[in-house]
PDB file of C-alpha atoms and ligand atoms in Angstrom:
ATOM      1  CA  MET A  23     -15.838  13.900   9.312  1.00  0.00           C
ATOM      2  CA  ARG A  24     -15.217  10.990   7.574  1.00  0.00           C
ATOM      3  CA  PRO A  25     -12.444  11.152   5.047  1.00  0.00           C
ATOM      4  CA  GLN A  26     -13.364  11.426   1.098  1.00  0.00           C
ATOM      5  CA  ILE A  27     -12.904   8.251  -0.649  1.00  0.00           C
ATOM      6  CA  MET A  28     -11.222   8.464  -4.049  1.00  0.00           C
ATOM      7  CA  GLY A  29     -11.505   5.470  -5.829  1.00  0.00           C
ATOM      8  CA  VAL A  30      -8.920   4.405  -8.453  1.00  0.00           C
ATOM      9  CA  LEU A  31      -9.324   3.781 -11.938  1.00  0.00           C
ATOM     10  CA  ASN A  32      -6.256   3.058 -13.862  1.00  0.00           C
ATOM     11  CA  VAL A  33      -6.920   3.370 -17.647  1.00  0.00           C
ATOM     12  CA  THR A  34      -3.647   1.577 -18.915  1.00  0.00           C
ATOM     13  CA  PRO A  35      -3.418  -0.988 -21.430  1.00  0.00           C
ATOM     14  CA  ASP A  36      -2.724  -3.867 -19.031  1.00  0.00           C
ATOM     15  CA  SER A  37      -5.916  -3.094 -17.110  1.00  0.00           C
ATOM     16  CA  PHE A  38      -9.464  -4.278 -17.864  1.00  0.00           C
ATOM     17  CA  SER A  39     -10.336  -6.511 -20.961  1.00  0.00           C
ATOM     18  CA  ASP A  40      -8.391  -6.722 -24.023  1.00  0.00           C
ATOM     19  CA  GLY A  41     -11.513  -6.554 -26.194  1.00  0.00           C
ATOM     20  CA  GLY A  42     -10.239  -3.577 -28.115  1.00  0.00           C
ATOM     21  CA  GLU A  43     -10.271   0.327 -27.201  1.00  0.00           C
ATOM     22  CA  PHE A  44     -14.148   0.558 -27.162  1.00  0.00           C
ATOM     23  CA  ALA A  45     -14.341  -2.591 -24.775  1.00  0.00           C
ATOM     24  CA  HIS A  46     -11.711  -1.348 -22.463  1.00  0.00           C
ATOM     25  CA  GLN A  47     -13.300   1.903 -21.964  1.00  0.00           C
ATOM     26  CA  GLU A  48     -16.682   0.499 -21.643  1.00  0.00           C
ATOM     27  CA  ALA A  49     -15.006  -1.702 -18.773  1.00  0.00           C
ATOM     28  CA  ALA A  50     -13.312   1.308 -17.462  1.00  0.00           C
ATOM     29  CA  ILE A  51     -16.665   3.063 -16.986  1.00  0.00           C
ATOM     30  CA  ASP A  52     -18.429   0.092 -15.813  1.00  0.00           C
ATOM     31  CA  HIS A  53     -15.738  -0.364 -12.859  1.00  0.00           C
ATOM     32  CA  ALA A  54     -16.370   3.468 -11.841  1.00  0.00           C
ATOM     33  CA  VAL A  55     -19.605   3.351 -11.789  1.00  0.00           C
ATOM     34  CA  LYS A  56     -19.260   0.295  -9.256  1.00  0.00           C
ATOM     35  CA  LEU A  57     -16.904   2.194  -7.191  1.00  0.00           C
ATOM     36  CA  VAL A  58     -19.254   4.993  -6.768  1.00  0.00           C
ATOM     37  CA  ALA A  59     -22.006   2.574  -5.680  1.00  0.00           C
ATOM     38  CA  ALA A  60     -19.696   1.064  -3.266  1.00  0.00           C
ATOM     39  CA  GLY A  61     -19.136   4.387  -1.791  1.00  0.00           C
ATOM     40  CA  ALA A  62     -16.341   6.508  -3.491  1.00  0.00           C
ATOM     41  CA  ASP A  63     -16.846   9.852  -3.256  1.00  0.00           C
ATOM     42  CA  LEU A  64     -14.799  10.535  -6.327  1.00  0.00           C
ATOM     43  CA  ILE A  65     -12.799   8.586  -9.182  1.00  0.00           C
ATOM     44  CA  ASP A  66      -9.251   9.273  -9.554  1.00  0.00           C
ATOM     45  CA  VAL A  67      -8.561   8.679 -13.480  1.00  0.00           C
ATOM     46  CA  GLY A  68      -4.955   7.572 -14.350  1.00  0.00           C
ATOM     47  CA  GLY A  69      -3.505   6.758 -18.086  1.00  0.00           C
ATOM     48  CA  GLU A  70       0.033   6.382 -16.723  1.00  0.00           C
ATOM     49  CA  THR A  71       1.288   3.957 -14.509  1.00  0.00           C
ATOM     50  CA  THR A  72       3.677   5.002 -11.784  1.00  0.00           C
ATOM     51  CA  LYS A  73       5.099   1.886 -10.198  1.00  0.00           C
ATOM     52  CA  PRO A  74       8.405   1.519  -9.745  1.00  0.00           C
ATOM     53  CA  GLY A  75      10.469   1.416 -12.741  1.00  0.00           C
ATOM     54  CA  ALA A  76       7.471   2.313 -15.252  1.00  0.00           C
ATOM     55  CA  ALA A  77       8.585   4.251 -18.317  1.00  0.00           C
ATOM     56  CA  ARG A  78       6.887   7.556 -19.200  1.00  0.00           C
ATOM     57  CA  VAL A  79       3.808   7.537 -21.425  1.00  0.00           C
ATOM     58  CA  PRO A  80       3.521  10.111 -24.141  1.00  0.00           C
ATOM     59  CA  ALA A  81       0.835  13.167 -23.180  1.00  0.00           C
ATOM     60  CA  GLN A  82      -0.855  12.545 -26.387  1.00  0.00           C
ATOM     61  CA  ASP A  83      -1.037   8.664 -25.446  1.00  0.00           C
ATOM     62  CA  GLU A  84      -2.331   9.309 -21.939  1.00  0.00           C
ATOM     63  CA  GLN A  85      -4.857  11.869 -22.803  1.00  0.00           C
ATOM     64  CA  ARG A  86      -6.115   9.255 -25.571  1.00  0.00           C
ATOM     65  CA  ARG A  87      -6.937   6.820 -22.513  1.00  0.00           C
ATOM     66  CA  VAL A  88      -8.203   8.966 -20.177  1.00  0.00           C
ATOM     67  CA  LEU A  89     -10.228  12.061 -21.461  1.00  0.00           C
ATOM     68  CA  PRO A  90     -13.336  10.122 -22.910  1.00  0.00           C
ATOM     69  CA  ILE A  91     -13.778   8.340 -19.560  1.00  0.00           C
ATOM     70  CA  VAL A  92     -13.333  11.588 -17.846  1.00  0.00           C
ATOM     71  CA  ARG A  93     -15.905  13.056 -20.038  1.00  0.00           C
ATOM     72  CA  GLU A  94     -18.340  10.145 -19.703  1.00  0.00           C
ATOM     73  CA  LEU A  95     -18.021   9.781 -15.727  1.00  0.00           C
ATOM     74  CA  VAL A  96     -18.395  13.796 -15.488  1.00  0.00           C
ATOM     75  CA  GLY A  97     -21.295  13.549 -17.833  1.00  0.00           C
ATOM     76  CA  ARG A  98     -23.151  10.838 -15.416  1.00  0.00           C
ATOM     77  CA  GLY A  99     -22.443  13.059 -12.499  1.00  0.00           C
ATOM     78  CA  ILE A 100     -19.596  11.578 -11.005  1.00  0.00           C
ATOM     79  CA  ARG A 101     -16.623  13.774  -9.358  1.00  0.00           C
ATOM     80  CA  VAL A 102     -13.405  13.202 -11.340  1.00  0.00           C
ATOM     81  CA  SER A 103      -9.935  13.554 -10.148  1.00  0.00           C
ATOM     82  CA  ILE A 104      -7.391  13.224 -13.265  1.00  0.00           C
ATOM     83  CA  ASP A 105      -4.132  11.395 -12.083  1.00  0.00           C
ATOM     84  CA  THR A 106      -1.401  13.068 -14.211  1.00  0.00           C
ATOM     85  CA  MET A 107       2.120  14.898 -14.389  1.00  0.00           C
ATOM     86  CA  ASN A 108       1.345  16.541 -17.961  1.00  0.00           C
ATOM     87  CA  ALA A 109      -0.135  20.071 -17.490  1.00  0.00           C
ATOM     88  CA  SER A 110      -1.361  19.389 -20.927  1.00  0.00           C
ATOM     89  CA  THR A 111      -3.680  16.550 -19.784  1.00  0.00           C
ATOM     90  CA  ALA A 112      -4.712  18.218 -16.488  1.00  0.00           C
ATOM     91  CA  LEU A 113      -5.923  21.396 -18.600  1.00  0.00           C
ATOM     92  CA  ALA A 114      -7.447  19.048 -20.786  1.00  0.00           C
ATOM     93  CA  ALA A 115      -9.187  17.209 -17.919  1.00  0.00           C
ATOM     94  CA  ALA A 116     -10.490  20.252 -16.391  1.00  0.00           C
ATOM     95  CA  GLU A 117     -11.930  21.281 -19.420  1.00  0.00           C
ATOM     96  CA  ALA A 118     -13.680  18.060 -19.757  1.00  0.00           C
ATOM     97  CA  GLY A 119     -15.166  18.647 -16.081  1.00  0.00           C
ATOM     98  CA  ALA A 120     -12.572  17.168 -13.563  1.00  0.00           C
ATOM     99  CA  SER A 121     -12.813  18.797 -10.229  1.00  0.00           C
ATOM    100  CA  LEU A 122      -9.205  17.778  -8.830  1.00  0.00           C
ATOM    101  CA  ILE A 123      -5.814  17.536 -10.093  1.00  0.00           C
ATOM    102  CA  ASN A 124      -3.477  14.793  -8.821  1.00  0.00           C
ATOM    103  CA  ASP A 125      -0.068  15.183  -9.141  1.00  0.00           C
ATOM    104  CA  VAL A 126       2.271  12.547  -8.167  1.00  0.00           C
ATOM    105  CA  SER A 127       5.390  14.795  -8.859  1.00  0.00           C
ATOM    106  CA  GLY A 128       3.539  17.578  -7.281  1.00  0.00           C
ATOM    107  CA  GLY A 129       4.122  19.939  -9.940  1.00  0.00           C
ATOM    108  CA  LEU A 130       7.994  19.190 -10.489  1.00  0.00           C
ATOM    109  CA  ALA A 131       7.569  16.776 -13.439  1.00  0.00           C
ATOM    110  CA  ASP A 132       6.138  19.588 -15.628  1.00  0.00           C
ATOM    111  CA  ALA A 133       6.816  23.099 -15.223  1.00  0.00           C
ATOM    112  CA  GLY A 134       3.448  24.120 -16.525  1.00  0.00           C
ATOM    113  CA  MET A 135       1.435  22.103 -14.015  1.00  0.00           C
ATOM    114  CA  ALA A 136       1.339  24.941 -11.321  1.00  0.00           C
ATOM    115  CA  ARG A 137      -0.261  27.258 -13.999  1.00  0.00           C
ATOM    116  CA  VAL A 138      -2.965  25.065 -15.041  1.00  0.00           C
ATOM    117  CA  ALA A 139      -3.782  24.603 -11.086  1.00  0.00           C
ATOM    118  CA  ILE A 140      -3.611  28.351 -10.756  1.00  0.00           C
ATOM    119  CA  GLU A 141      -5.735  29.119 -13.957  1.00  0.00           C
ATOM    120  CA  THR A 142      -8.360  26.155 -13.136  1.00  0.00           C
ATOM    121  CA  ASP A 143      -8.036  27.016  -9.395  1.00  0.00           C
ATOM    122  CA  LEU A 144      -9.120  23.173  -8.968  1.00  0.00           C
ATOM    123  CA  ASP A 145      -8.384  21.088  -6.123  1.00  0.00           C
ATOM    124  CA  PHE A 146      -4.759  20.156  -6.313  1.00  0.00           C
ATOM    125  CA  VAL A 147      -2.904  17.111  -4.985  1.00  0.00           C
ATOM    126  CA  VAL A 148       0.752  17.650  -4.579  1.00  0.00           C
ATOM    127  CA  MET A 149       2.472  14.417  -3.749  1.00  0.00           C
ATOM    128  CA  HIS A 150       6.047  13.767  -2.208  1.00  0.00           C
ATOM    129  CA  TRP A 151       8.082  13.005  -5.133  1.00  0.00           C
ATOM    130  CA  ARG A 152      11.709  12.249  -5.863  1.00  0.00           C
ATOM    131  CA  GLY A 153      11.891  11.713  -9.496  1.00  0.00           C
ATOM    132  CA  HIS A 154      10.671   9.473 -12.158  1.00  0.00           C
ATOM    133  CA  SER A 155       9.320   5.590 -11.486  1.00  0.00           C
ATOM    134  CA  ALA A 156      12.490   4.457 -13.186  1.00  0.00           C
ATOM    135  CA  GLY A 157      14.939   5.210 -10.714  1.00  0.00           C
ATOM    136  CA  MET A 158      12.776   5.927  -7.571  1.00  0.00           C
ATOM    137  CA  ASP A 159      13.622   2.610  -5.851  1.00  0.00           C
ATOM    138  CA  ALA A 160      17.263   3.899  -5.720  1.00  0.00           C
ATOM    139  CA  ASN A 161      16.457   7.199  -4.040  1.00  0.00           C
ATOM    140  CA  THR A 162      15.489   5.820  -0.715  1.00  0.00           C
ATOM    141  CA  ASP A 163      18.226   7.696   1.494  1.00  0.00           C
ATOM    142  CA  TYR A 164      16.740   9.544   4.529  1.00  0.00           C
ATOM    143  CA  ALA A 165      18.002  10.070   7.815  1.00  0.00           C
ATOM    144  CA  ASP A 166      14.651  10.896   9.152  1.00  0.00           C
ATOM    145  CA  VAL A 167      11.832   9.945   6.427  1.00  0.00           C
ATOM    146  CA  VAL A 168       9.006  11.365   8.547  1.00  0.00           C
ATOM    147  CA  ARG A 169      10.447  14.645   9.124  1.00  0.00           C
ATOM    148  CA  GLU A 170      11.883  15.211   5.705  1.00  0.00           C
ATOM    149  CA  VAL A 171       8.972  14.299   3.842  1.00  0.00           C
ATOM    150  CA  ARG A 172       7.244  16.462   6.013  1.00  0.00           C
ATOM    151  CA  ASP A 173       9.497  19.727   5.346  1.00  0.00           C
ATOM    152  CA  ALA A 174       9.709  18.823   1.239  1.00  0.00           C
ATOM    153  CA  LEU A 175       5.677  18.815   1.366  1.00  0.00           C
ATOM    154  CA  GLU A 176       5.707  22.147   3.509  1.00  0.00           C
ATOM    155  CA  MET A 177       8.578  23.637   1.194  1.00  0.00           C
ATOM    156  CA  ARG A 178       6.917  22.477  -2.069  1.00  0.00           C
ATOM    157  CA  ALA A 179       3.356  23.792  -1.075  1.00  0.00           C
ATOM    158  CA  ALA A 180       5.146  27.263   0.148  1.00  0.00           C
ATOM    159  CA  GLU A 181       6.780  27.641  -3.597  1.00  0.00           C
ATOM    160  CA  LEU A 182       3.504  26.736  -5.253  1.00  0.00           C
ATOM    161  CA  ILE A 183       1.609  29.353  -2.677  1.00  0.00           C
ATOM    162  CA  ILE A 184       4.304  31.910  -3.945  1.00  0.00           C
ATOM    163  CA  THR A 185       3.355  30.964  -7.653  1.00  0.00           C
ATOM    164  CA  GLY A 186       0.121  31.897  -7.306  1.00  0.00           C
ATOM    165  CA  VAL A 187      -1.576  28.542  -6.129  1.00  0.00           C
ATOM    166  CA  ASN A 188      -4.298  29.193  -3.971  1.00  0.00           C
ATOM    167  CA  PRO A 189      -3.763  27.533  -0.430  1.00  0.00           C
ATOM    168  CA  ASP A 190      -7.263  26.739   0.036  1.00  0.00           C
ATOM    169  CA  ARG A 191      -6.903  24.239  -3.119  1.00  0.00           C
ATOM    170  CA  LEU A 192      -3.811  22.370  -1.956  1.00  0.00           C
ATOM    171  CA  ILE A 193      -3.434  19.007  -0.668  1.00  0.00           C
ATOM    172  CA  VAL A 194      -0.733  17.267   0.512  1.00  0.00           C
ATOM    173  CA  ASP A 195       0.205  13.582  -0.161  1.00  0.00           C
ATOM    174  CA  PRO A 196       3.458  11.721   1.546  1.00  0.00           C
ATOM    175  CA  GLY A 197       3.848   9.508  -1.601  1.00  0.00           C
ATOM    176  CA  ILE A 198       3.558   6.182   0.267  1.00  0.00           C
ATOM    177  CA  GLY A 199       6.061   3.505  -1.830  1.00  0.00           C
ATOM    178  CA  PHE A 200       7.635   6.413  -3.969  1.00  0.00           C
ATOM    179  CA  ALA A 201      10.924   6.189  -3.081  1.00  0.00           C
ATOM    180  CA  LYS A 202      10.540   4.717  -0.022  1.00  0.00           C
ATOM    181  CA  THR A 203      11.096   1.328   1.224  1.00  0.00           C
ATOM    182  CA  ALA A 204       8.472  -0.766   2.828  1.00  0.00           C
ATOM    183  CA  ASP A 205       9.996   0.275   6.160  1.00  0.00           C
ATOM    184  CA  GLN A 206       9.907   4.101   5.719  1.00  0.00           C
ATOM    185  CA  SER A 207       6.418   3.631   4.247  1.00  0.00           C
ATOM    186  CA  TRP A 208       5.266   2.173   7.590  1.00  0.00           C
ATOM    187  CA  GLN A 209       6.977   5.149   9.308  1.00  0.00           C
ATOM    188  CA  LEU A 210       4.923   7.496   7.254  1.00  0.00           C
ATOM    189  CA  VAL A 211       1.670   5.750   8.149  1.00  0.00           C
ATOM    190  CA  THR A 212       2.030   5.632  11.574  1.00  0.00           C
ATOM    191  CA  HIS A 213       2.892   9.200  11.901  1.00  0.00           C
ATOM    192  CA  LEU A 214       0.418  10.883   9.341  1.00  0.00           C
ATOM    193  CA  ARG A 215      -0.881  13.053  12.245  1.00  0.00           C
ATOM    194  CA  GLU A 216       2.309  14.982  11.692  1.00  0.00           C
ATOM    195  CA  LEU A 217       1.755  16.059   8.303  1.00  0.00           C
ATOM    196  CA  GLY A 218      -1.171  18.294   9.641  1.00  0.00           C
ATOM    197  CA  SER A 219       1.090  20.973  10.813  1.00  0.00           C
ATOM    198  CA  ILE A 220       1.684  21.788   7.311  1.00  0.00           C
ATOM    199  CA  GLY A 221      -1.873  23.544   7.387  1.00  0.00           C
ATOM    200  CA  THR A 222      -3.391  22.092   4.212  1.00  0.00           C
ATOM    201  CA  ARG A 223      -5.205  19.035   3.648  1.00  0.00           C
ATOM    202  CA  VAL A 224      -3.593  15.751   3.364  1.00  0.00           C
ATOM    203  CA  LEU A 225      -4.481  12.617   1.121  1.00  0.00           C
ATOM    204  CA  VAL A 226      -3.041   9.086   1.915  1.00  0.00           C
ATOM    205  CA  GLY A 227      -2.526   6.610  -1.049  1.00  0.00           C
ATOM    206  CA  ALA A 228      -1.480   3.447   0.658  1.00  0.00           C
ATOM    207  CA  SER A 229      -3.656   1.197  -1.252  1.00  0.00           C
ATOM    208  CA  ARG A 230      -2.437  -2.331  -2.240  1.00  0.00           C
ATOM    209  CA  LYS A 231       0.981  -1.096  -1.932  1.00  0.00           C
ATOM    210  CA  ARG A 232       4.317  -3.473  -1.270  1.00  0.00           C
ATOM    211  CA  PHE A 233       4.886  -2.685   2.066  1.00  0.00           C
ATOM    212  CA  LEU A 234       1.501  -4.185   3.012  1.00  0.00           C
ATOM    213  CA  SER A 235       2.474  -7.422   2.139  1.00  0.00           C
ATOM    214  CA  MET A 236       4.844  -7.528   4.795  1.00  0.00           C
ATOM    215  CA  LEU A 237       2.237  -9.431   7.327  1.00  0.00           C
ATOM    216  CA  LEU A 238       1.155 -11.722   4.682  1.00  0.00           C
ATOM    217  CA  PRO A 239       2.347 -15.127   3.282  1.00  0.00           C
ATOM    218  CA  GLU A 240       5.001 -14.842   0.891  1.00  0.00           C
ATOM    219  CA  GLY A 241       3.696 -14.849  -2.578  1.00  0.00           C
ATOM    220  CA  ALA A 242      -0.051 -13.770  -1.416  1.00  0.00           C
ATOM    221  CA  PRO A 243      -2.161 -12.369  -4.377  1.00  0.00           C
ATOM    222  CA  ILE A 244      -2.185  -8.337  -4.339  1.00  0.00           C
ATOM    223  CA  LYS A 245      -5.970  -8.481  -3.452  1.00  0.00           C
ATOM    224  CA  ASP A 246      -4.938  -9.884  -0.014  1.00  0.00           C
ATOM    225  CA  ARG A 247      -3.504  -6.255   0.878  1.00  0.00           C
ATOM    226  CA  ASP A 248      -7.142  -4.959   0.672  1.00  0.00           C
ATOM    227  CA  ARG A 249      -7.926  -5.523   4.283  1.00  0.00           C
ATOM    228  CA  SER A 250      -4.748  -3.786   5.715  1.00  0.00           C
ATOM    229  CA  THR A 251      -5.521  -0.906   3.157  1.00  0.00           C
ATOM    230  CA  ALA A 252      -8.921  -0.630   4.880  1.00  0.00           C
ATOM    231  CA  VAL A 253      -7.001  -0.508   8.325  1.00  0.00           C
ATOM    232  CA  VAL A 254      -4.864   1.879   7.107  1.00  0.00           C
ATOM    233  CA  SER A 255      -7.855   3.915   5.898  1.00  0.00           C
ATOM    234  CA  ALA A 256      -9.127   4.163   9.334  1.00  0.00           C
ATOM    235  CA  LEU A 257      -5.831   5.020  10.705  1.00  0.00           C
ATOM    236  CA  ALA A 258      -5.645   7.801   8.069  1.00  0.00           C
ATOM    237  CA  ALA A 259      -9.059   9.055   9.215  1.00  0.00           C
ATOM    238  CA  GLU A 260      -7.972   8.924  12.922  1.00  0.00           C
ATOM    239  CA  ALA A 261      -4.838  11.046  12.028  1.00  0.00           C
ATOM    240  CA  GLY A 262      -7.197  13.732  10.323  1.00  0.00           C
ATOM    241  CA  ALA A 263      -6.535  12.843   6.733  1.00  0.00           C
ATOM    242  CA  TRP A 264      -8.853  14.953   4.401  1.00  0.00           C
ATOM    243  CA  GLY A 265      -8.630  11.649   1.887  1.00  0.00           C
ATOM    244  CA  VAL A 266      -7.553   8.132   0.918  1.00  0.00           C
ATOM    245  CA  ARG A 267      -7.289   6.908  -2.453  1.00  0.00           C
ATOM    246  CA  VAL A 268      -7.829   3.258  -2.551  1.00  0.00           C
ATOM    247  CA  HIS A 269      -8.448   0.450  -5.307  1.00  0.00           C
ATOM    248  CA  ASP A 270     -11.091  -1.600  -2.954  1.00  0.00           C
ATOM    249  CA  VAL A 271     -13.503   1.176  -2.142  1.00  0.00           C
ATOM    250  CA  ARG A 272     -16.063  -1.203  -0.422  1.00  0.00           C
ATOM    251  CA  GLY A 273     -13.456  -2.217   2.325  1.00  0.00           C
ATOM    252  CA  THR A 274     -12.172   1.454   2.935  1.00  0.00           C
ATOM    253  CA  ARG A 275     -15.906   2.427   2.977  1.00  0.00           C
ATOM    254  CA  ALA A 276     -16.701  -0.186   5.823  1.00  0.00           C
ATOM    255  CA  ALA A 277     -13.593   0.681   7.918  1.00  0.00           C
ATOM    256  CA  LEU A 278     -14.547   4.742   7.389  1.00  0.00           C
ATOM    257  CA  ASP A 279     -18.190   4.266   8.334  1.00  0.00           C
ATOM    258  CA  PHE A 280     -17.335   2.273  11.215  1.00  0.00           C
ATOM    259  CA  TRP A 281     -14.864   4.814  12.378  1.00  0.00           C
ATOM    260  CA  ALA A 282     -17.176   7.623  12.081  1.00  0.00           C
ATOM    261  CA  SER A 283     -19.815   6.028  13.810  1.00  0.00           C
ATOM    262  CA  LEU A 284     -17.200   5.817  16.763  1.00  0.00           C
ATOM    263  CA  GLN A 285     -16.327   9.397  16.932  1.00  0.00           C
ATOM    264  CA  SER A 286     -20.596   9.953  16.839  1.00  0.00           C
ATOM    265  CA  SER A 287     -21.302   7.869  19.940  1.00  0.00           C
ATOM    266  CA  ASP A 288     -21.162   8.760  23.209  1.00  0.00           C
ATOM    267  CA  PRO A 289     -18.393   7.353  25.693  1.00  0.00           C
ATOM    268  CA  ALA A 290     -20.009   5.060  28.204  1.00  0.00           C
TER     269      ALA A 290
HETATM  270  N1  PMM B   8      -0.156   6.133  -5.988  1.00  0.00           N
HETATM  271  C1  PMM B   8      -0.132   5.777  -7.094  1.00  0.00           C
HETATM  272  C2  PMM B   8      -1.030   6.545  -8.056  1.00  0.00           C
HETATM  273  N2  PMM B   8      -1.319   7.877  -8.005  1.00  0.00           N
HETATM  274  N3  PMM B   8      -1.624   9.398  -6.548  1.00  0.00           N
HETATM  275  C3  PMM B   8      -1.312  10.248  -5.252  1.00  0.00           C
HETATM  276  N4  PMM B   8      -1.883  11.054  -4.831  1.00  0.00           N
HETATM  277  N5  PMM B   8      -0.861   9.227  -4.091  1.00  0.00           N
HETATM  278  C4  PMM B   8      -0.342   8.014  -4.291  1.00  0.00           C
HETATM  279  O1  PMM B   8      -0.012   7.296  -3.306  1.00  0.00           O
HETATM  280  C5  PMM B   8      -0.565   7.367  -5.433  1.00  0.00           C
HETATM  281  C6  PMM B   8      -0.959   8.219  -6.388  1.00  0.00           C
HETATM  282  C7  PMM B   8       0.078   4.259  -7.551  1.00  0.00           C
HETATM  283  O2  PMM B   8      -0.711   3.246  -7.114  1.00  0.00           O
HETATM  284  P1  PMM B   8      -1.411   2.332  -8.357  1.00  0.00           P
HETATM  285  O3  PMM B   8      -0.624   2.184  -9.566  1.00  0.00           O
HETATM  286  O4  PMM B   8      -1.902   1.133  -7.479  1.00  0.00           O
HETATM  287  O5  PMM B   8      -2.629   3.034  -8.887  1.00  0.00           O
END
């Protein structure tokens, strides 16, 4: 089966228009609707930038940004994932109808997150994480990045299951670009299949990340990474991933539909 496509909707002050709060929200909803029309299965709403070096955002500010959007999208029948490290935001989004919690810290940033995952029994994405964005570029020492990320995710999943999280709800994510050099991100992308032995579903978030610029001319615009993102989406499908998180849904949808038709066609 084709992987699920999670369309990225970052609702941060630097995204969308600067025409005031309402115009900003309208533009965000408009963008989400376009992502669904382009083939997204769910929309990943986030109100805190996790780019390398980024500072934290207070949970109240995050909630002011994301909750009206979650409510509106759910009201329109769109499946929503909430991209947050804050248990209070995850809970409020769940109450507003979100169907998946996407925590880049895998429940490590906020000790209350596991409880929210247990109580809501929503799908729960647990990403490989080595600490907050402010210092993560200095935290890339691995002897064997593929084995260490795999083992850390397996360990984290086991801890969460012992705490009471439903194993069927867990989805692990290697955290491409999070405390990983470009070379380490490449290694993870080419060994995604090894995450399958953890026994949970796997999500891959490679979209527009820095490592994809390695094959592009110096200074190429970010959007030029969309074609290689679509290739990585097809690689993820081939490796058995449950889902991919992408900005350019159209490109990934075309790649995945093509991949799926190759799967179903009879070999000559
Ligand atoms: N990457 C970003 C944000 N959220 N969530 C998951 N599960 N996996 C990721 O790789 C991931 C994420 C950062 O990307 P962006 O700033 O381009 O949205």
